[in-house]
Coordinates of C-alpha atoms in Angstrom, one line a residue:
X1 CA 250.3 8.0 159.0
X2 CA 250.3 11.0 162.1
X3 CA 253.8 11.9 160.5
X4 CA 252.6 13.0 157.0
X5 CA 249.7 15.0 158.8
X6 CA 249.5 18.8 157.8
X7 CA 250.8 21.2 160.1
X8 CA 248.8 24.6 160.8
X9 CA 251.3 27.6 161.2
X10 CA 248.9 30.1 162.7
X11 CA 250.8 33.2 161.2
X12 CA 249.7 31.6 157.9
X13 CA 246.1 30.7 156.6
X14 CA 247.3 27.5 154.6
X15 CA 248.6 24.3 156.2
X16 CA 252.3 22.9 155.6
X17 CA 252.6 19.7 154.7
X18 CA 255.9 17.4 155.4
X19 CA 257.5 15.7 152.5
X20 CA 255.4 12.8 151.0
X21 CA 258.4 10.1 151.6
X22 CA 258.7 11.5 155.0
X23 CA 259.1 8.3 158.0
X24 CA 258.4 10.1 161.1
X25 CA 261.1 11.5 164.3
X26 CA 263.1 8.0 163.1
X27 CA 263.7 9.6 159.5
X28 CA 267.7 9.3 159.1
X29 CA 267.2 12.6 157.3
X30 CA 266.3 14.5 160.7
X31 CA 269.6 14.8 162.5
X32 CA 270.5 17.5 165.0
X33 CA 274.5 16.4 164.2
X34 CA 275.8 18.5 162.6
X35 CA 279.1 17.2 161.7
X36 CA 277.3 15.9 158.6
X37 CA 277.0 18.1 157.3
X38 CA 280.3 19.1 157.0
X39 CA 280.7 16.4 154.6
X40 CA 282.2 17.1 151.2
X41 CA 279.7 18.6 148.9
X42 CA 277.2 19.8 151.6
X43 CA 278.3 23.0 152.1
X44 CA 276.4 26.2 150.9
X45 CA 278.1 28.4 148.7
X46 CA 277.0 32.0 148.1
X47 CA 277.0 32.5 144.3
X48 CA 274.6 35.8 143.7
X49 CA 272.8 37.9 145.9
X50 CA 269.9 39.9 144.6
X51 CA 268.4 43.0 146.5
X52 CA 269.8 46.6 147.3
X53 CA 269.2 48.9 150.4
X54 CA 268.1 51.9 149.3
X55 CA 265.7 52.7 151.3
X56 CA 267.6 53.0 155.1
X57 CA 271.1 54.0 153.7
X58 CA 272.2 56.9 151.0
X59 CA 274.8 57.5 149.0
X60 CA 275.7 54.0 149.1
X61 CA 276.5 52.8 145.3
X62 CA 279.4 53.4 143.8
X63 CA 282.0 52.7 140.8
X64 CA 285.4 51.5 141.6
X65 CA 288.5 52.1 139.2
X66 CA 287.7 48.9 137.7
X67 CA 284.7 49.4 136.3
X68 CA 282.3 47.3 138.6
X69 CA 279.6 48.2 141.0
X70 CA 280.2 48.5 144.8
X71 CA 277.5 48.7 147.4
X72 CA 275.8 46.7 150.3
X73 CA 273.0 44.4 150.9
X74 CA 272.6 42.9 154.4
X75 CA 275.7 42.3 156.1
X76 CA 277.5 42.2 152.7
X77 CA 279.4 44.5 151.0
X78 CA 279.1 43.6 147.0
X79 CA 281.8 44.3 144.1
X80 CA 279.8 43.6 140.5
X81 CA 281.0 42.8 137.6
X82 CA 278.4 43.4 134.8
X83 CA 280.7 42.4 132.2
X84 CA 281.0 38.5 133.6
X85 CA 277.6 38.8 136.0
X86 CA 279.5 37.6 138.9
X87 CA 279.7 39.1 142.2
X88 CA 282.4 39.2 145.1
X89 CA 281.4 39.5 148.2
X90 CA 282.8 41.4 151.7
X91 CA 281.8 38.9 154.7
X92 CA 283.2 40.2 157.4
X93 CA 280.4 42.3 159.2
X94 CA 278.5 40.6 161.6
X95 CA 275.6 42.5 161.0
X96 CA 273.5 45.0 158.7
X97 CA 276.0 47.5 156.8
X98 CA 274.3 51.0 157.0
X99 CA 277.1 53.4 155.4
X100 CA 279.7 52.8 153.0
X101 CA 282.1 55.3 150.9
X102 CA 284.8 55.0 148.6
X103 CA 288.3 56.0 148.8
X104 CA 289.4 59.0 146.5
X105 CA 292.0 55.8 144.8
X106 CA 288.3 54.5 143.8
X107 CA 289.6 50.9 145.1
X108 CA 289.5 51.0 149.0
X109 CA 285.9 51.2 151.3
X110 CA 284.6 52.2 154.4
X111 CA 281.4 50.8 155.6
X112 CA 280.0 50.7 159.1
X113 CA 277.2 47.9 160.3
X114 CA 274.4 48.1 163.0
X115 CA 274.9 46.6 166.3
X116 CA 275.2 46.7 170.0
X117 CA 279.3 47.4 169.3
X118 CA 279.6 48.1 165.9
X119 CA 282.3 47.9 163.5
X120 CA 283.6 49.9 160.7
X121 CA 285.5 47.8 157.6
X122 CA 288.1 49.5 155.5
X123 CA 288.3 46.5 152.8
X124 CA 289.4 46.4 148.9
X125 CA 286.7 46.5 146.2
X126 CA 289.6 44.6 144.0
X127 CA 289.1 40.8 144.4
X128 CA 292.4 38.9 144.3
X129 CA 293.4 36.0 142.5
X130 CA 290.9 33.8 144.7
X131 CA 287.8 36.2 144.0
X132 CA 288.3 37.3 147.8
X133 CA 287.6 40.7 148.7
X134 CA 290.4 41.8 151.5
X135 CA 289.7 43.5 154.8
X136 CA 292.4 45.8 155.0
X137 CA 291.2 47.4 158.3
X138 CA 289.2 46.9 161.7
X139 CA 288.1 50.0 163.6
X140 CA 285.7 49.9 166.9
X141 CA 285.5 52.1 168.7
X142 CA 283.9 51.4 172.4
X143 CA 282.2 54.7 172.4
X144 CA 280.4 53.9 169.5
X145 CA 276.7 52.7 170.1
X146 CA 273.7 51.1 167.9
X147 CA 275.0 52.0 164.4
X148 CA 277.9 53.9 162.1
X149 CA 275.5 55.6 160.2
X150 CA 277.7 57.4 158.3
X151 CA 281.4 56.7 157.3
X152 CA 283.8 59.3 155.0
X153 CA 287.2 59.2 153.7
X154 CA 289.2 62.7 153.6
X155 CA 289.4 63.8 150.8
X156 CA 293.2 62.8 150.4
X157 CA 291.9 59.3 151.8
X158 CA 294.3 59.3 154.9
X159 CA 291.7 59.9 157.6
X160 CA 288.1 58.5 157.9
X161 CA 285.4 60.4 159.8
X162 CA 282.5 58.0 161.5
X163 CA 279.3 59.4 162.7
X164 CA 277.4 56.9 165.2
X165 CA 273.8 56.7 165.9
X166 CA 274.3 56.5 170.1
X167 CA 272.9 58.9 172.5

């Protein structure tokens, strides 16, 4: 059967092989609707994500006045709670978080992203009753190019100071 023939991937030495039960392009499985998959019970759901970024950001991990673990991976800012081993999650960056900081109340964050225009987040490191963690404030700034690489509440928490990675 052509359709169960290996595939070479030249970045790769091996060979991928398609699924043993696969038909060919007439598969019912191969679909490019994607209204499908909207159906109930197909949706992804983000339950843990492991990983840290220490390596491109600092001072980035923090304790809130609950107890639990604050810090970024990706585009996510991440509230933990060892205690139940669950995470909450910040989704509202639409790319790479590269500073964060914590409020002197220990319960509000900055964090500012990567990105042609990017954005800087105050949000709540306390979930509420739906495990949601709140944006409480947009800030972009025009002027603002390539990346807020560094973000800092005063020390009284009423002003934050953003330093950006433009020319």
């Amino acid at each position: 059967d052509p359709h169960n023939d290996p595939i070479r991937y030249p970045p790769f030495k091996g060979f991928a092989f398609p699924p043993s039960d696969y038909i060919g392009p007439d598969d019912p499985r191969v679909t490019d609707d994607l209204s499908t998959l909207a159906a109930p019970g197909n949706a992804l759901r983000r339950s843990f994500v492991f990983g840290y970024c220490g390596r491109k950001a600092r001072s980035n991990l923090f304790y809130n006045a609950d107890g639990r673990i604050v810090y970024h991976a990706a585009a996510l800012g991440i509230v933990y709670d060892r205690e139940a081993h669950a995470q909450s999650f910040f989704d509202a960056h639409d790319d790479d978080i590269c500073s964060l900081d914590m409020h002197p109340d220990k319960v509000r964050m900055v964090s500012g992203q990567v990105g042609k225009s990017p954005k800087i987040y105050v949000w709540s490191s306390r979930p509420d009753a739906n495990g949601n963690l709140q944006r409480l404030c947009l800030i972009h700034d025009p002027d603002q190019k390539r990346a807020i690489i560094g973000v800092s509440f005063s020390s009284t928490g009423s002003c934050v100071a953003a330093m950006g990675n433009d020319n």
